[in-house]
Amino acid sequence: MGTSPSTRTDVIVIGGGIGGLSAALALTRRGLRVRVYEQAPAFGEVGAGLQLAPNCTRILDHYGLLKEATALGVLPETMVMKDAVDAGELTRLDLRDVERRYGHPYLVIHRSDLHGILLRACDRAGVELLTDAHCTRYENIDGAARVRFADGGADEAEVVIAADGLHSVARELLVGDEPVNSAYVAYRGAVPFEKVTGNDIHEKDVVVYVGPRCHFVQYPLRGGETFNQVAVFESPKALAGEDDWGTPDELDAAFAGTCDQVQKGLPLMWRDRWWRMYDRDPITTWVTGRIALLGDAAHPPLQYMAQGAIMAIEDGWVLGEHVAAQRAQRTEDGSGVDWDRVLAAYEAVRPEHCRRVVTTARAWGELWHLEGVRRLQRNALLRDRGVHDYAFVDWIFGPTALTPEDEPDMFRPIPLDSAPL
Ligand SMILES: Cc1cc2nc3c(=O)[nH]c(=O)nc-3n(C[C@H](O)[C@H](O)[C@H](O)COP(=O)(O)OP(=O)(O)OC[C@H]3O[C@@H](n4cnc5c(N)ncnc54)[C@H](O)[C@@H]3O)c2cc1C
C-alpha cells in the first residue's frame, strides 16, 4: 500500500514500538480503523528483558493477553535489593503479596516476546501495519491531521498518535527541547540459563545490586530458560564530554569494586552494543490540534522504575477508554468520536502521572548510585523499611487513573472491568 494509501483511516499511529502497537490495539478494540507506520523494514524490538508491574499486567489482562504473556514470561517470587559492594540484602518486595494487593501479577518478559504478542493482537484485530515508512513531518489540517514521509508520500486521519520514541519528530511541534544525557549507560545480556548455574544467583527472583555510580539487575526469562542481566554505570568519558563513551573498558572499571555475585555475571554481558541513557524534562502539553504524543515521545524516563514501556501501554489504554466513553455519549447523532474531548481527557490525566514517574526515576537513580557515607546511610534506611510497606509503589502499581485526582467528574470515568467492548 505504501505511504500514500487510497483509503482513509480513522487514526494514524507513527511508530510500531510497544507504545504504538498497544495504542493501535486499544483504539481498534473500540471500533476504530487504525493504521501504524513504522520506519524500520520490519516490526521488532531489540534488547532483553522487561519488568511489567501490576499496573501493566492489569491492562494486558483487560486486552485478553495476560495468559499468553505469562506463558512466555516468568512470575518472579521476590524482588530483592542488595548492596553491590558487600552483597548484603537491603530490602525486598514479596511479589506474591504484591499480586494479592493489586489484583494482578508482577511479570518479567523478553521485550521481543511482548512486542510479538502486541503485533499478533494488532494483526488479529485488523490494524493496518506498514513498514519502511519514515515520517518526516506532522501537520494539523481542518478537523484532522496529516503526516508526510521521507519517500514523498502523505496520509491523513482524524487523529495522529506520535509514538515515535525518544527522538520524536512530533515533539518538536510542542517544545524545542533535547534529550537529557544522564552520562549513564546500560549493558544487557540474555543468556541460556545453564550459563549461570553455579553463579550464586536467585533463580526465581528479580535482584538489583545497587552500588557506587552503578547497579546490576538479574532475573529469569522465558519460563526460566533464559537469564537476563543489565549492568548500568556512570561513564567518566561522558562526564568529560568525550564522544566515544560507554565502551567496555568503562564497564569493567565501573564494576571493579563489586561483590563476587556481580563479578560472576559481568562476563556474560553483550559487549558489542550498549544503550546510552537519556530522558527528557517532563512536559505537560502533549496534544496540539489532532496530533498527540504517546510513550517515550511524550515522557522518556531513565529506566530505574521500570515504567517506561508500562506508561506507554497505559497511555494507549486511557485513550481507548475515553474513545469508548465519547462514542457511548454520541451514538444517537452517529457522528463518531468527539476527539477534542478524548484528547483533552488524555491530556488532563496522563502528563502529571508521567511527570512524577520521570522525576522519581531520576531521584531513585541518585539514591541507588550513592557512595561513601551516604551509601551507608541509604542502606540503613532501606533495611528499616517493612517488607509490606507499599507507600512508595501504591501510586504506581494501583489502577491507572482516567480522570485527574482533583477533578474526578471532569471526564466520565469508566471502571476497568465494566468498560464496554
Ligand atoms: C536498559 C533499559 C531497560 C528498560 N527496562 C524497562 C522495564 O523493565 N519496564 C518498562 O516498562 N520499561 C523499561 N524500559 C523503557 C522502555 O524500553 C521504553 O520506555 C519503551 O520501549 C518506549 O516505547 P515506545 O514505543 O514509546 O518507544 P520506542 O520503543 O522507542 O519505539 C518507537 C518506534 O517508533 C519508530 N519511529 C521512530 N521515529 C519514527 C519516524 N519518524 N517514522 C516512523 N517510525 C518511527 C521506531 O523505529 C520505533 O519502532 C527500559 C529501557 C532501557 C533503555
PDB file of C-alpha atoms in Angstrom, residues 27-308:
ATOM      1  CA  LEU A  27      -8.224   2.052  19.620  1.00  0.00           C
ATOM      2  CA  THR A  28      -9.037  -0.782  17.217  1.00  0.00           C
ATOM      3  CA  ARG A  29     -10.783  -2.617  20.070  1.00  0.00           C
ATOM      4  CA  ARG A  30     -13.015   0.455  20.319  1.00  0.00           C
ATOM      5  CA  GLY A  31     -14.133   0.059  16.735  1.00  0.00           C
ATOM      6  CA  LEU A  32     -11.764   2.492  15.035  1.00  0.00           C
ATOM      7  CA  ARG A  33      -9.736   1.864  11.880  1.00  0.00           C
ATOM      8  CA  VAL A  34      -6.073   2.291  12.761  1.00  0.00           C
ATOM      9  CA  ARG A  35      -3.007   2.389  10.513  1.00  0.00           C
ATOM     10  CA  VAL A  36       0.506   2.063  12.001  1.00  0.00           C
ATOM     11  CA  TYR A  37       3.568   3.346  10.141  1.00  0.00           C
ATOM     12  CA  GLU A  38       6.985   2.065  11.266  1.00  0.00           C
ATOM     13  CA  GLN A  39      10.233   3.395   9.815  1.00  0.00           C
ATOM     14  CA  ALA A  40      12.153   0.099  10.108  1.00  0.00           C
ATOM     15  CA  PRO A  41      11.962  -2.525   7.350  1.00  0.00           C
ATOM     16  CA  ALA A  42      10.284  -4.928   9.814  1.00  0.00           C
ATOM     17  CA  PHE A  43       8.450  -4.709  13.126  1.00  0.00           C
ATOM     18  CA  GLY A  44      10.643  -5.845  16.010  1.00  0.00           C
ATOM     19  CA  GLU A  45      12.365  -4.971  19.286  1.00  0.00           C
ATOM     20  CA  VAL A  46      15.981  -5.116  20.342  1.00  0.00           C
ATOM     21  CA  GLY A  47      17.138  -5.558  23.893  1.00  0.00           C
ATOM     22  CA  ALA A  48      16.414  -8.149  26.501  1.00  0.00           C
ATOM     23  CA  GLY A  49      14.052  -8.269  29.477  1.00  0.00           C
ATOM     24  CA  LEU A  50      11.233  -6.002  30.593  1.00  0.00           C
ATOM     25  CA  GLN A  51       9.648  -5.889  34.018  1.00  0.00           C
ATOM     26  CA  LEU A  52       5.885  -5.433  33.952  1.00  0.00           C
ATOM     27  CA  ALA A  53       4.314  -4.326  37.221  1.00  0.00           C
ATOM     28  CA  PRO A  54       0.618  -4.896  38.086  1.00  0.00           C
ATOM     29  CA  ASN A  55      -0.382  -1.553  36.545  1.00  0.00           C
ATOM     30  CA  CYS A  56       0.599  -3.121  33.212  1.00  0.00           C
ATOM     31  CA  THR A  57      -0.468  -6.747  33.668  1.00  0.00           C
ATOM     32  CA  ARG A  58      -3.923  -5.391  34.626  1.00  0.00           C
ATOM     33  CA  ILE A  59      -4.179  -3.798  31.176  1.00  0.00           C
ATOM     34  CA  LEU A  60      -2.795  -6.872  29.379  1.00  0.00           C
ATOM     35  CA  ASP A  61      -5.473  -8.877  31.197  1.00  0.00           C
ATOM     36  CA  HIS A  62      -8.114  -6.408  30.023  1.00  0.00           C
ATOM     37  CA  TYR A  63      -6.900  -6.945  26.429  1.00  0.00           C
ATOM     38  CA  GLY A  64      -7.053 -10.736  26.899  1.00  0.00           C
ATOM     39  CA  LEU A  65      -3.267 -11.011  26.514  1.00  0.00           C
ATOM     40  CA  LEU A  66      -2.118 -11.804  30.049  1.00  0.00           C
ATOM     41  CA  LYS A  67      -2.244 -15.597  29.709  1.00  0.00           C
ATOM     42  CA  GLU A  68      -0.025 -15.506  26.633  1.00  0.00           C
ATOM     43  CA  ALA A  69       2.360 -13.059  28.309  1.00  0.00           C
ATOM     44  CA  THR A  70       2.540 -15.220  31.439  1.00  0.00           C
ATOM     45  CA  ALA A  71       3.211 -18.323  29.344  1.00  0.00           C
ATOM     46  CA  LEU A  72       6.124 -16.588  27.602  1.00  0.00           C
ATOM     47  CA  GLY A  73       7.489 -14.840  30.699  1.00  0.00           C
ATOM     48  CA  VAL A  74       8.167 -15.573  34.348  1.00  0.00           C
ATOM     49  CA  LEU A  75       6.270 -14.594  37.508  1.00  0.00           C
ATOM     50  CA  PRO A  76       9.151 -13.982  39.921  1.00  0.00           C
ATOM     51  CA  GLU A  77       8.617 -14.617  43.630  1.00  0.00           C
ATOM     52  CA  THR A  78      10.534 -11.712  45.119  1.00  0.00           C
ATOM     53  CA  MET A  79      12.282  -8.502  44.160  1.00  0.00           C
ATOM     54  CA  VAL A  80      15.408  -8.160  46.266  1.00  0.00           C
ATOM     55  CA  MET A  81      17.657  -5.130  46.548  1.00  0.00           C
ATOM     56  CA  LYS A  82      21.238  -5.757  47.664  1.00  0.00           C
ATOM     57  CA  ASP A  83      24.332  -3.661  48.145  1.00  0.00           C
ATOM     58  CA  ALA A  84      26.619  -4.208  45.125  1.00  0.00           C
ATOM     59  CA  VAL A  85      29.782  -3.925  47.237  1.00  0.00           C
ATOM     60  CA  ASP A  86      29.106  -6.355  50.087  1.00  0.00           C
ATOM     61  CA  ALA A  87      26.038  -8.213  48.660  1.00  0.00           C
ATOM     62  CA  GLY A  88      24.096  -7.540  51.885  1.00  0.00           C
ATOM     63  CA  GLU A  89      20.302  -7.505  51.482  1.00  0.00           C
ATOM     64  CA  LEU A  90      18.781  -4.024  51.836  1.00  0.00           C
ATOM     65  CA  THR A  91      15.065  -4.547  51.220  1.00  0.00           C
ATOM     66  CA  ARG A  92      12.635  -6.774  49.330  1.00  0.00           C
ATOM     67  CA  LEU A  93       9.183  -6.873  47.764  1.00  0.00           C
ATOM     68  CA  ASP A  94       7.190 -10.081  48.204  1.00  0.00           C
ATOM     69  CA  LEU A  95       5.740 -10.321  44.689  1.00  0.00           C
ATOM     70  CA  ARG A  96       3.096 -12.865  45.659  1.00  0.00           C
ATOM     71  CA  ASP A  97       1.799 -10.351  48.197  1.00  0.00           C
ATOM     72  CA  VAL A  98       2.070  -7.626  45.531  1.00  0.00           C
ATOM     73  CA  GLU A  99      -0.209  -9.742  43.315  1.00  0.00           C
ATOM     74  CA  ARG A 100      -2.726 -10.135  46.142  1.00  0.00           C
ATOM     75  CA  ARG A 101      -2.658  -6.432  46.945  1.00  0.00           C
ATOM     76  CA  TYR A 102      -3.009  -5.097  43.398  1.00  0.00           C
ATOM     77  CA  GLY A 103      -5.016  -7.953  41.889  1.00  0.00           C
ATOM     78  CA  HIS A 104      -2.525  -8.645  39.093  1.00  0.00           C
ATOM     79  CA  PRO A 105       0.954 -10.187  38.951  1.00  0.00           C
ATOM     80  CA  TYR A 106       4.434  -8.761  38.548  1.00  0.00           C
ATOM     81  CA  LEU A 107       5.745 -10.306  35.334  1.00  0.00           C
ATOM     82  CA  VAL A 108       9.119 -10.333  33.592  1.00  0.00           C
ATOM     83  CA  ILE A 109       9.190 -10.993  29.876  1.00  0.00           C
ATOM     84  CA  HIS A 110      11.548 -10.728  26.926  1.00  0.00           C
ATOM     85  CA  ARG A 111      10.920  -7.445  25.168  1.00  0.00           C
ATOM     86  CA  SER A 112      10.606  -9.123  21.761  1.00  0.00           C
ATOM     87  CA  ASP A 113       8.032 -11.562  23.205  1.00  0.00           C
ATOM     88  CA  LEU A 114       5.848  -8.699  24.476  1.00  0.00           C
ATOM     89  CA  HIS A 115       6.251  -6.865  21.186  1.00  0.00           C
ATOM     90  CA  GLY A 116       5.304 -10.068  19.314  1.00  0.00           C
ATOM     91  CA  ILE A 117       2.190 -10.524  21.480  1.00  0.00           C
ATOM     92  CA  LEU A 118       1.061  -6.968  20.689  1.00  0.00           C
ATOM     93  CA  LEU A 119       1.888  -7.322  16.989  1.00  0.00           C
ATOM     94  CA  ARG A 120      -0.137 -10.523  16.661  1.00  0.00           C
ATOM     95  CA  ALA A 121      -3.033  -8.976  18.605  1.00  0.00           C
ATOM     96  CA  CYS A 122      -2.984  -5.926  16.297  1.00  0.00           C
ATOM     97  CA  ASP A 123      -2.949  -8.179  13.262  1.00  0.00           C
ATOM     98  CA  ARG A 124      -5.916 -10.198  14.560  1.00  0.00           C
ATOM     99  CA  ALA A 125      -7.813  -7.005  15.388  1.00  0.00           C
ATOM    100  CA  GLY A 126      -7.343  -5.676  11.842  1.00  0.00           C
ATOM    101  CA  VAL A 127      -4.773  -2.916  12.424  1.00  0.00           C
ATOM    102  CA  GLU A 128      -3.031  -1.956   9.167  1.00  0.00           C
ATOM    103  CA  LEU A 129       0.681  -2.448   9.787  1.00  0.00           C
ATOM    104  CA  LEU A 130       3.090  -0.718   7.397  1.00  0.00           C
ATOM    105  CA  THR A 131       6.891  -0.689   7.443  1.00  0.00           C
ATOM    106  CA  ASP A 132       9.651   1.263   5.654  1.00  0.00           C
ATOM    107  CA  ALA A 133       7.745   4.469   6.367  1.00  0.00           C
ATOM    108  CA  HIS A 134       9.858   7.210   7.891  1.00  0.00           C
ATOM    109  CA  CYS A 135       7.638  10.115   8.943  1.00  0.00           C
ATOM    110  CA  THR A 136       9.315  13.483   8.455  1.00  0.00           C
ATOM    111  CA  ARG A 137       6.517  15.927   9.174  1.00  0.00           C
ATOM    112  CA  TYR A 138       3.257  16.289  11.095  1.00  0.00           C
ATOM    113  CA  GLU A 139       0.637  18.944  10.249  1.00  0.00           C
ATOM    114  CA  ASN A 140      -2.766  19.876  11.577  1.00  0.00           C
ATOM    115  CA  ILE A 141      -5.388  20.406   8.897  1.00  0.00           C
ATOM    116  CA  ASP A 142      -9.057  21.274   9.304  1.00  0.00           C
ATOM    117  CA  GLY A 143     -10.500  18.791  11.856  1.00  0.00           C
ATOM    118  CA  ALA A 144      -7.786  16.238  11.075  1.00  0.00           C
ATOM    119  CA  ALA A 145      -4.014  15.775  10.853  1.00  0.00           C
ATOM    120  CA  ARG A 146      -1.580  14.893   8.088  1.00  0.00           C
ATOM    121  CA  VAL A 147       1.759  13.098   8.091  1.00  0.00           C
ATOM    122  CA  ARG A 148       4.413  13.227   5.396  1.00  0.00           C
ATOM    123  CA  PHE A 149       7.030  10.595   4.711  1.00  0.00           C
ATOM    124  CA  ALA A 150      10.634  10.548   3.500  1.00  0.00           C
ATOM    125  CA  ASP A 151       9.611   8.826   0.244  1.00  0.00           C
ATOM    126  CA  GLY A 152       7.309  11.738  -0.645  1.00  0.00           C
ATOM    127  CA  GLY A 153       4.081  10.015   0.429  1.00  0.00           C
ATOM    128  CA  ALA A 154       1.468  11.508   2.763  1.00  0.00           C
ATOM    129  CA  ASP A 155      -1.557  10.312   4.684  1.00  0.00           C
ATOM    130  CA  GLU A 156      -4.221  11.910   6.861  1.00  0.00           C
ATOM    131  CA  ALA A 157      -6.708  10.872   9.520  1.00  0.00           C
ATOM    132  CA  GLU A 158      -8.947  12.339  12.209  1.00  0.00           C
ATOM    133  CA  VAL A 159      -6.122  11.882  14.697  1.00  0.00           C
ATOM    134  CA  VAL A 160      -2.400  11.151  14.526  1.00  0.00           C
ATOM    135  CA  ILE A 161      -0.731   9.456  17.504  1.00  0.00           C
ATOM    136  CA  ALA A 162       3.008  10.111  17.536  1.00  0.00           C
ATOM    137  CA  ALA A 163       4.618   7.094  19.223  1.00  0.00           C
ATOM    138  CA  ASP A 164       7.958   7.824  17.608  1.00  0.00           C
ATOM    139  CA  GLY A 165      10.184   7.399  20.640  1.00  0.00           C
ATOM    140  CA  LEU A 166      12.914   9.426  22.356  1.00  0.00           C
ATOM    141  CA  HIS A 167      13.840  11.371  19.203  1.00  0.00           C
ATOM    142  CA  SER A 168      10.227  12.150  18.284  1.00  0.00           C
ATOM    143  CA  VAL A 169       9.748  14.455  15.314  1.00  0.00           C
ATOM    144  CA  ALA A 170       6.250  15.358  16.504  1.00  0.00           C
ATOM    145  CA  ARG A 171       7.526  16.552  19.871  1.00  0.00           C
ATOM    146  CA  GLU A 172       9.186  19.465  18.042  1.00  0.00           C
ATOM    147  CA  LEU A 173       5.692  20.859  17.406  1.00  0.00           C
ATOM    148  CA  LEU A 174       5.204  21.214  21.175  1.00  0.00           C
ATOM    149  CA  VAL A 175       8.589  22.009  22.663  1.00  0.00           C
ATOM    150  CA  GLY A 176      12.102  22.817  21.483  1.00  0.00           C
ATOM    151  CA  ASP A 177      13.863  20.557  23.987  1.00  0.00           C
ATOM    152  CA  GLU A 178      16.600  17.953  23.614  1.00  0.00           C
ATOM    153  CA  PRO A 179      17.120  14.571  25.316  1.00  0.00           C
ATOM    154  CA  VAL A 180      18.932  14.967  28.649  1.00  0.00           C
ATOM    155  CA  ASN A 181      22.137  12.919  28.824  1.00  0.00           C
ATOM    156  CA  SER A 182      22.398  11.128  32.193  1.00  0.00           C
ATOM    157  CA  ALA A 183      26.018  10.057  31.454  1.00  0.00           C
ATOM    158  CA  TYR A 184      24.882   6.559  32.437  1.00  0.00           C
ATOM    159  CA  VAL A 185      24.993   3.632  30.045  1.00  0.00           C
ATOM    160  CA  ALA A 186      23.309   0.207  30.116  1.00  0.00           C
ATOM    161  CA  TYR A 187      24.762  -3.115  29.006  1.00  0.00           C
ATOM    162  CA  ARG A 188      22.384  -6.019  28.592  1.00  0.00           C
ATOM    163  CA  GLY A 189      22.790  -9.744  28.222  1.00  0.00           C
ATOM    164  CA  ALA A 190      20.246 -12.561  27.992  1.00  0.00           C
ATOM    165  CA  VAL A 191      21.902 -15.985  28.067  1.00  0.00           C
ATOM    166  CA  PRO A 192      20.772 -19.622  28.340  1.00  0.00           C
ATOM    167  CA  PHE A 193      20.172 -20.466  31.972  1.00  0.00           C
ATOM    168  CA  GLU A 194      22.917 -23.162  32.019  1.00  0.00           C
ATOM    169  CA  LYS A 195      25.500 -20.389  31.710  1.00  0.00           C
ATOM    170  CA  VAL A 196      24.678 -19.034  35.173  1.00  0.00           C
ATOM    171  CA  THR A 197      24.350 -22.234  37.181  1.00  0.00           C
ATOM    172  CA  GLY A 198      26.895 -22.032  39.983  1.00  0.00           C
ATOM    173  CA  ASN A 199      26.947 -18.203  39.807  1.00  0.00           C
ATOM    174  CA  ASP A 200      25.186 -17.736  43.166  1.00  0.00           C
ATOM    175  CA  ILE A 201      22.071 -16.338  41.511  1.00  0.00           C
ATOM    176  CA  HIS A 202      18.430 -16.205  42.641  1.00  0.00           C
ATOM    177  CA  GLU A 203      16.622 -18.426  40.150  1.00  0.00           C
ATOM    178  CA  LYS A 204      13.116 -17.104  40.811  1.00  0.00           C
ATOM    179  CA  ASP A 205      13.681 -13.500  41.816  1.00  0.00           C
ATOM    180  CA  VAL A 206      14.432 -10.088  40.406  1.00  0.00           C
ATOM    181  CA  VAL A 207      17.648  -8.951  42.090  1.00  0.00           C
ATOM    182  CA  VAL A 208      19.035  -5.410  41.948  1.00  0.00           C
ATOM    183  CA  TYR A 209      22.550  -4.788  43.269  1.00  0.00           C
ATOM    184  CA  VAL A 210      22.947  -1.061  43.922  1.00  0.00           C
ATOM    185  CA  GLY A 211      26.487   0.256  44.002  1.00  0.00           C
ATOM    186  CA  PRO A 212      28.525   3.420  43.870  1.00  0.00           C
ATOM    187  CA  ARG A 213      27.689   5.004  40.493  1.00  0.00           C
ATOM    188  CA  CYS A 214      26.485   1.673  39.126  1.00  0.00           C
ATOM    189  CA  HIS A 215      23.854  -1.042  39.508  1.00  0.00           C
ATOM    190  CA  PHE A 216      23.337  -4.574  38.272  1.00  0.00           C
ATOM    191  CA  VAL A 217      19.990  -6.311  37.661  1.00  0.00           C
ATOM    192  CA  GLN A 218      19.311 -10.045  37.244  1.00  0.00           C
ATOM    193  CA  TYR A 219      16.153 -12.048  36.565  1.00  0.00           C
ATOM    194  CA  PRO A 220      14.993 -15.169  34.738  1.00  0.00           C
ATOM    195  CA  LEU A 221      13.105 -15.001  31.430  1.00  0.00           C
ATOM    196  CA  ARG A 222      11.185 -17.351  29.119  1.00  0.00           C
ATOM    197  CA  GLY A 223       9.912 -19.781  31.735  1.00  0.00           C
ATOM    198  CA  GLY A 224      13.370 -19.848  33.335  1.00  0.00           C
ATOM    199  CA  GLU A 225      15.198 -20.998  30.177  1.00  0.00           C
ATOM    200  CA  THR A 226      16.984 -17.670  29.816  1.00  0.00           C
ATOM    201  CA  PHE A 227      18.729 -15.460  32.349  1.00  0.00           C
ATOM    202  CA  ASN A 228      18.653 -11.694  31.897  1.00  0.00           C
ATOM    203  CA  GLN A 229      21.218  -9.226  33.228  1.00  0.00           C
ATOM    204  CA  VAL A 230      21.514  -5.445  32.961  1.00  0.00           C
ATOM    205  CA  ALA A 231      24.641  -3.544  34.032  1.00  0.00           C
ATOM    206  CA  VAL A 232      24.305   0.222  34.370  1.00  0.00           C
ATOM    207  CA  PHE A 233      27.081   2.667  35.253  1.00  0.00           C
ATOM    208  CA  GLU A 234      28.161   6.275  35.035  1.00  0.00           C
ATOM    209  CA  SER A 235      30.649   6.884  32.237  1.00  0.00           C
ATOM    210  CA  PRO A 236      33.682   9.035  33.153  1.00  0.00           C
ATOM    211  CA  LYS A 237      34.196   9.693  29.435  1.00  0.00           C
ATOM    212  CA  ALA A 238      30.642  11.052  29.141  1.00  0.00           C
ATOM    213  CA  LEU A 239      31.278  13.345  32.107  1.00  0.00           C
ATOM    214  CA  ALA A 240      34.478  14.547  30.408  1.00  0.00           C
ATOM    215  CA  GLY A 241      32.489  15.395  27.273  1.00  0.00           C
ATOM    216  CA  GLU A 242      34.137  12.723  25.095  1.00  0.00           C
ATOM    217  CA  ASP A 243      32.128  11.364  22.161  1.00  0.00           C
ATOM    218  CA  ASP A 244      33.261   7.749  22.464  1.00  0.00           C
ATOM    219  CA  TRP A 245      31.662   6.960  25.813  1.00  0.00           C
ATOM    220  CA  GLY A 246      30.212   3.890  27.492  1.00  0.00           C
ATOM    221  CA  THR A 247      32.785   1.497  25.994  1.00  0.00           C
ATOM    222  CA  PRO A 248      33.508  -1.982  27.502  1.00  0.00           C
ATOM    223  CA  ASP A 249      36.703  -0.803  29.259  1.00  0.00           C
ATOM    224  CA  GLU A 250      34.483   1.619  31.206  1.00  0.00           C
ATOM    225  CA  LEU A 251      32.104  -1.236  32.063  1.00  0.00           C
ATOM    226  CA  ASP A 252      34.946  -3.265  33.586  1.00  0.00           C
ATOM    227  CA  ALA A 253      36.333  -0.300  35.525  1.00  0.00           C
ATOM    228  CA  ALA A 254      32.905   0.748  36.866  1.00  0.00           C
ATOM    229  CA  PHE A 255      32.218  -2.653  38.442  1.00  0.00           C
ATOM    230  CA  ALA A 256      35.781  -3.374  39.641  1.00  0.00           C
ATOM    231  CA  GLY A 257      34.887  -2.991  43.323  1.00  0.00           C
ATOM    232  CA  THR A 258      31.665  -5.004  43.323  1.00  0.00           C
ATOM    233  CA  CYS A 259      30.848  -8.296  45.058  1.00  0.00           C
ATOM    234  CA  ASP A 260      31.520 -11.801  43.688  1.00  0.00           C
ATOM    235  CA  GLN A 261      27.918 -12.303  42.533  1.00  0.00           C
ATOM    236  CA  VAL A 262      28.152  -9.267  40.242  1.00  0.00           C
ATOM    237  CA  GLN A 263      31.666 -10.171  39.102  1.00  0.00           C
ATOM    238  CA  LYS A 264      30.448 -13.597  38.009  1.00  0.00           C
ATOM    239  CA  GLY A 265      27.667 -12.047  35.951  1.00  0.00           C
ATOM    240  CA  LEU A 266      29.730  -9.414  34.130  1.00  0.00           C
ATOM    241  CA  PRO A 267      31.484 -11.691  31.581  1.00  0.00           C
ATOM    242  CA  LEU A 268      28.037 -12.675  30.267  1.00  0.00           C
ATOM    243  CA  MET A 269      27.069  -9.143  29.209  1.00  0.00           C
ATOM    244  CA  TRP A 270      26.881  -8.402  25.469  1.00  0.00           C
ATOM    245  CA  ARG A 271      29.972  -6.286  24.826  1.00  0.00           C
ATOM    246  CA  ASP A 272      29.295  -5.326  21.208  1.00  0.00           C
ATOM    247  CA  ARG A 273      26.418  -2.928  21.938  1.00  0.00           C
ATOM    248  CA  TRP A 274      25.299  -0.671  24.732  1.00  0.00           C
ATOM    249  CA  TRP A 275      22.487   1.780  25.442  1.00  0.00           C
ATOM    250  CA  ARG A 276      23.322   5.341  26.452  1.00  0.00           C
ATOM    251  CA  MET A 277      20.688   6.562  28.831  1.00  0.00           C
ATOM    252  CA  TYR A 278      18.738   9.726  28.145  1.00  0.00           C
ATOM    253  CA  ASP A 279      15.471  11.076  29.424  1.00  0.00           C
ATOM    254  CA  ARG A 280      13.756  14.408  28.819  1.00  0.00           C
ATOM    255  CA  ASP A 281      12.437  17.059  31.173  1.00  0.00           C
ATOM    256  CA  PRO A 282       8.704  16.490  31.683  1.00  0.00           C
ATOM    257  CA  ILE A 283       6.237  18.492  29.592  1.00  0.00           C
ATOM    258  CA  THR A 284       2.586  18.975  30.419  1.00  0.00           C
ATOM    259  CA  THR A 285       1.292  19.631  26.892  1.00  0.00           C
ATOM    260  CA  TRP A 286       1.208  16.518  24.736  1.00  0.00           C
ATOM    261  CA  VAL A 287      -1.525  17.479  22.287  1.00  0.00           C
ATOM    262  CA  THR A 288      -1.619  20.046  19.530  1.00  0.00           C
ATOM    263  CA  GLY A 289      -4.813  20.052  17.479  1.00  0.00           C
ATOM    264  CA  ARG A 290      -5.294  16.468  16.340  1.00  0.00           C
ATOM    265  CA  ILE A 291      -1.713  15.335  16.965  1.00  0.00           C
ATOM    266  CA  ALA A 292      -0.941  13.626  20.287  1.00  0.00           C
ATOM    267  CA  LEU A 293       2.346  12.347  21.699  1.00  0.00           C
ATOM    268  CA  LEU A 294       2.430   8.912  23.326  1.00  0.00           C
ATOM    269  CA  GLY A 295       5.051   6.745  25.061  1.00  0.00           C
ATOM    270  CA  ASP A 296       8.703   7.776  25.011  1.00  0.00           C
ATOM    271  CA  ALA A 297       7.856  10.578  22.572  1.00  0.00           C
ATOM    272  CA  ALA A 298       5.951  12.223  25.432  1.00  0.00           C
ATOM    273  CA  HIS A 299       7.783  11.033  28.567  1.00  0.00           C
ATOM    274  CA  PRO A 300      11.036   9.120  28.066  1.00  0.00           C
ATOM    275  CA  PRO A 301      12.288   8.149  31.551  1.00  0.00           C
ATOM    276  CA  LEU A 302      15.537   6.795  32.924  1.00  0.00           C
ATOM    277  CA  GLN A 303      14.582   3.169  33.386  1.00  0.00           C
ATOM    278  CA  TYR A 304      15.173   2.894  37.156  1.00  0.00           C
ATOM    279  CA  MET A 305      11.477   2.481  37.940  1.00  0.00           C
ATOM    280  CA  ALA A 306      10.953   0.041  35.042  1.00  0.00           C
ATOM    281  CA  GLN A 307       7.883   2.015  33.989  1.00  0.00           C
ATOM    282  CA  GLY A 308       8.743   3.376  30.500  1.00  0.00           C
TER     283      GLY A 308
END
